[in-house]
Amino acid sequence: MTTIAYRDGILAADTQETIGGMRMSSAPKITFLPASQTLIALAGDSEKCTRALAYFNRPDWREKVDEAPFFKKGFEAVIITKERAYYCVNNCVALPLGNPFIACGSGWQLAMAALHMGLGAEDAVKFASELNVYTN
């Protein structure tokens, strides 16, 4: 499970890896993709995240929307390029972020509340980790 938050150019995520509701280890959830000059934070099962990373690492991903992997459920991502921020839910079709901040993943409600209260992205994830057992 994952909590991701974005605000004011800062992308933050927890590092707890959970499999079947059981805490396993820690894993980075924010990745820089050099081929596309993209920063991405992923929430979802590892197979979906691996497929999404391969797609978004392509320099032409914005022009190849018809080749984007589609998942029925269980996938979210926040993507940051030099030009703008994007959000994906259940597929790899990146929609431009229409709000100044966003939160997603299992602790999204808590992180979003923290963002609405004026906290930054890192503090929003920390806040979510205090109350959501799947965020750490």
mmCIF file of C-alpha atoms in Angstrom, residues 20-131:
data_model
loop_
_atom_site.group_PDB
_atom_site.id
_atom_site.type_symbol
_atom_site.label_atom_id
_atom_site.label_comp_id
_atom_site.label_asym_id
_atom_site.label_seq_id
_atom_site.Cartn_x
_atom_site.Cartn_y
_atom_site.Cartn_z
ATOM 1 C CA GLY A 20 -1.492 -9.044 1.076
ATOM 2 C CA GLY A 21 -1.940 -6.614 3.962
ATOM 3 C CA MET A 22 1.339 -7.704 5.542
ATOM 4 C CA ARG A 23 4.211 -5.278 5.995
ATOM 5 C CA MET A 24 7.216 -6.684 4.145
ATOM 6 C CA SER A 25 10.019 -4.151 3.777
ATOM 7 C CA SER A 26 10.695 -0.694 2.475
ATOM 8 C CA ALA A 27 10.851 0.195 -1.197
ATOM 9 C CA PRO A 28 11.314 3.454 -3.088
ATOM 10 C CA LYS A 29 8.092 4.555 -4.768
ATOM 11 C CA ILE A 30 9.420 7.611 -6.570
ATOM 12 C CA THR A 31 11.555 6.976 -9.644
ATOM 13 C CA PHE A 32 13.373 9.250 -12.068
ATOM 14 C CA LEU A 33 13.084 7.975 -15.632
ATOM 15 C CA PRO A 34 16.064 9.330 -17.578
ATOM 16 C CA ALA A 35 14.854 8.469 -21.086
ATOM 17 C CA SER A 36 11.742 10.624 -20.694
ATOM 18 C CA GLN A 37 13.121 13.082 -18.113
ATOM 19 C CA THR A 38 10.139 12.199 -15.934
ATOM 20 C CA LEU A 39 9.710 11.844 -12.178
ATOM 21 C CA ILE A 40 7.010 9.331 -11.259
ATOM 22 C CA ALA A 41 5.441 8.015 -8.058
ATOM 23 C CA LEU A 42 3.458 4.782 -8.357
ATOM 24 C CA ALA A 43 0.834 3.042 -6.252
ATOM 25 C CA GLY A 44 -0.401 -0.429 -7.115
ATOM 26 C CA ASP A 45 0.829 -3.970 -7.452
ATOM 27 C CA SER A 46 4.388 -4.448 -8.657
ATOM 28 C CA GLU A 47 3.473 -5.954 -12.050
ATOM 29 C CA LYS A 48 1.344 -2.926 -12.949
ATOM 30 C CA CYS A 49 3.991 -0.532 -11.676
ATOM 31 C CA THR A 50 6.694 -2.278 -13.725
ATOM 32 C CA ARG A 51 4.601 -2.002 -16.899
ATOM 33 C CA ALA A 52 3.833 1.648 -16.164
ATOM 34 C CA LEU A 53 7.521 2.450 -15.583
ATOM 35 C CA ALA A 54 8.428 0.931 -18.959
ATOM 36 C CA TYR A 55 5.733 2.975 -20.710
ATOM 37 C CA PHE A 56 6.532 6.297 -19.016
ATOM 38 C CA ASN A 57 10.265 5.854 -19.586
ATOM 39 C CA ARG A 58 9.631 6.244 -23.321
ATOM 40 C CA PRO A 59 10.455 9.781 -24.517
ATOM 41 C CA ASP A 60 7.299 9.730 -26.688
ATOM 42 C CA TRP A 61 4.772 8.567 -24.071
ATOM 43 C CA ARG A 62 2.679 11.742 -24.416
ATOM 44 C CA GLU A 63 2.245 11.127 -28.153
ATOM 45 C CA LYS A 64 1.561 7.372 -27.815
ATOM 46 C CA VAL A 65 -1.542 7.387 -25.618
ATOM 47 C CA ASP A 66 -3.034 4.576 -27.736
ATOM 48 C CA GLU A 67 -0.157 2.333 -26.565
ATOM 49 C CA ALA A 68 -0.655 3.080 -22.860
ATOM 50 C CA PRO A 69 -1.195 0.001 -20.652
ATOM 51 C CA PHE A 70 -4.701 -0.257 -19.229
ATOM 52 C CA PHE A 71 -5.489 -1.730 -15.815
ATOM 53 C CA LYS A 72 -9.054 -2.321 -14.609
ATOM 54 C CA LYS A 73 -8.233 -1.242 -11.066
ATOM 55 C CA GLY A 74 -5.520 -0.967 -8.466
ATOM 56 C CA PHE A 75 -3.139 1.518 -10.083
ATOM 57 C CA GLU A 76 -2.400 5.215 -9.545
ATOM 58 C CA ALA A 77 0.493 7.458 -10.466
ATOM 59 C CA VAL A 78 1.621 11.051 -10.210
ATOM 60 C CA ILE A 79 3.951 12.061 -13.031
ATOM 61 C CA ILE A 80 6.076 15.191 -13.075
ATOM 62 C CA THR A 81 7.718 16.506 -16.227
ATOM 63 C CA LYS A 82 9.556 19.782 -16.776
ATOM 64 C CA GLU A 83 6.357 21.219 -18.223
ATOM 65 C CA ARG A 84 3.634 20.036 -15.834
ATOM 66 C CA ALA A 85 2.229 17.497 -13.394
ATOM 67 C CA TYR A 86 -0.084 14.635 -14.382
ATOM 68 C CA TYR A 87 -2.255 12.078 -12.602
ATOM 69 C CA CYS A 88 -3.284 8.568 -13.677
ATOM 70 C CA VAL A 89 -5.845 6.260 -12.140
ATOM 71 C CA ASN A 90 -6.395 2.664 -13.317
ATOM 72 C CA ASN A 91 -4.557 3.260 -16.587
ATOM 73 C CA CYS A 92 -1.504 4.999 -18.005
ATOM 74 C CA VAL A 93 -3.400 7.808 -19.683
ATOM 75 C CA ALA A 94 -1.890 10.803 -17.913
ATOM 76 C CA LEU A 95 -4.329 13.621 -17.281
ATOM 77 C CA PRO A 96 -2.924 17.085 -16.545
ATOM 78 C CA LEU A 97 -3.257 17.914 -12.874
ATOM 79 C CA GLY A 98 -5.996 20.520 -12.527
ATOM 80 C CA ASN A 99 -5.416 21.282 -8.850
ATOM 81 C CA PRO A 100 -2.390 22.765 -7.088
ATOM 82 C CA PHE A 101 -2.012 19.514 -5.101
ATOM 83 C CA ILE A 102 -3.051 15.878 -5.131
ATOM 84 C CA ALA A 103 -2.812 12.750 -2.988
ATOM 85 C CA CYS A 104 -3.380 9.121 -3.960
ATOM 86 C CA GLY A 105 -2.863 5.606 -2.667
ATOM 87 C CA SER A 106 -4.235 3.930 0.427
ATOM 88 C CA GLY A 107 -3.723 6.964 2.666
ATOM 89 C CA TRP A 108 -4.958 9.515 0.155
ATOM 90 C CA GLN A 109 -7.834 10.828 2.282
ATOM 91 C CA LEU A 110 -5.531 11.655 5.184
ATOM 92 C CA ALA A 111 -2.848 13.139 2.963
ATOM 93 C CA MET A 112 -5.430 15.184 1.058
ATOM 94 C CA ALA A 113 -6.834 16.540 4.328
ATOM 95 C CA ALA A 114 -3.317 17.555 5.351
ATOM 96 C CA LEU A 115 -2.759 19.256 1.987
ATOM 97 C CA HIS A 116 -6.056 21.131 2.379
ATOM 98 C CA MET A 117 -4.861 22.301 5.810
ATOM 99 C CA GLY A 118 -1.808 23.818 4.105
ATOM 100 C CA LEU A 119 0.836 21.174 4.782
ATOM 101 C CA GLY A 120 3.443 20.405 2.138
ATOM 102 C CA ALA A 121 3.707 17.077 0.333
ATOM 103 C CA GLU A 122 6.267 15.518 2.697
ATOM 104 C CA ASP A 123 4.343 16.528 5.807
ATOM 105 C CA ALA A 124 1.094 15.268 4.275
ATOM 106 C CA VAL A 125 2.611 11.796 3.801
ATOM 107 C CA LYS A 126 3.988 11.883 7.363
ATOM 108 C CA PHE A 127 0.540 12.869 8.645
ATOM 109 C CA ALA A 128 -1.061 9.958 6.755
ATOM 110 C CA SER A 129 1.541 7.564 8.175
ATOM 111 C CA GLU A 130 0.503 8.474 11.718
ATOM 112 C CA LEU A 131 -3.040 7.192 11.143
#
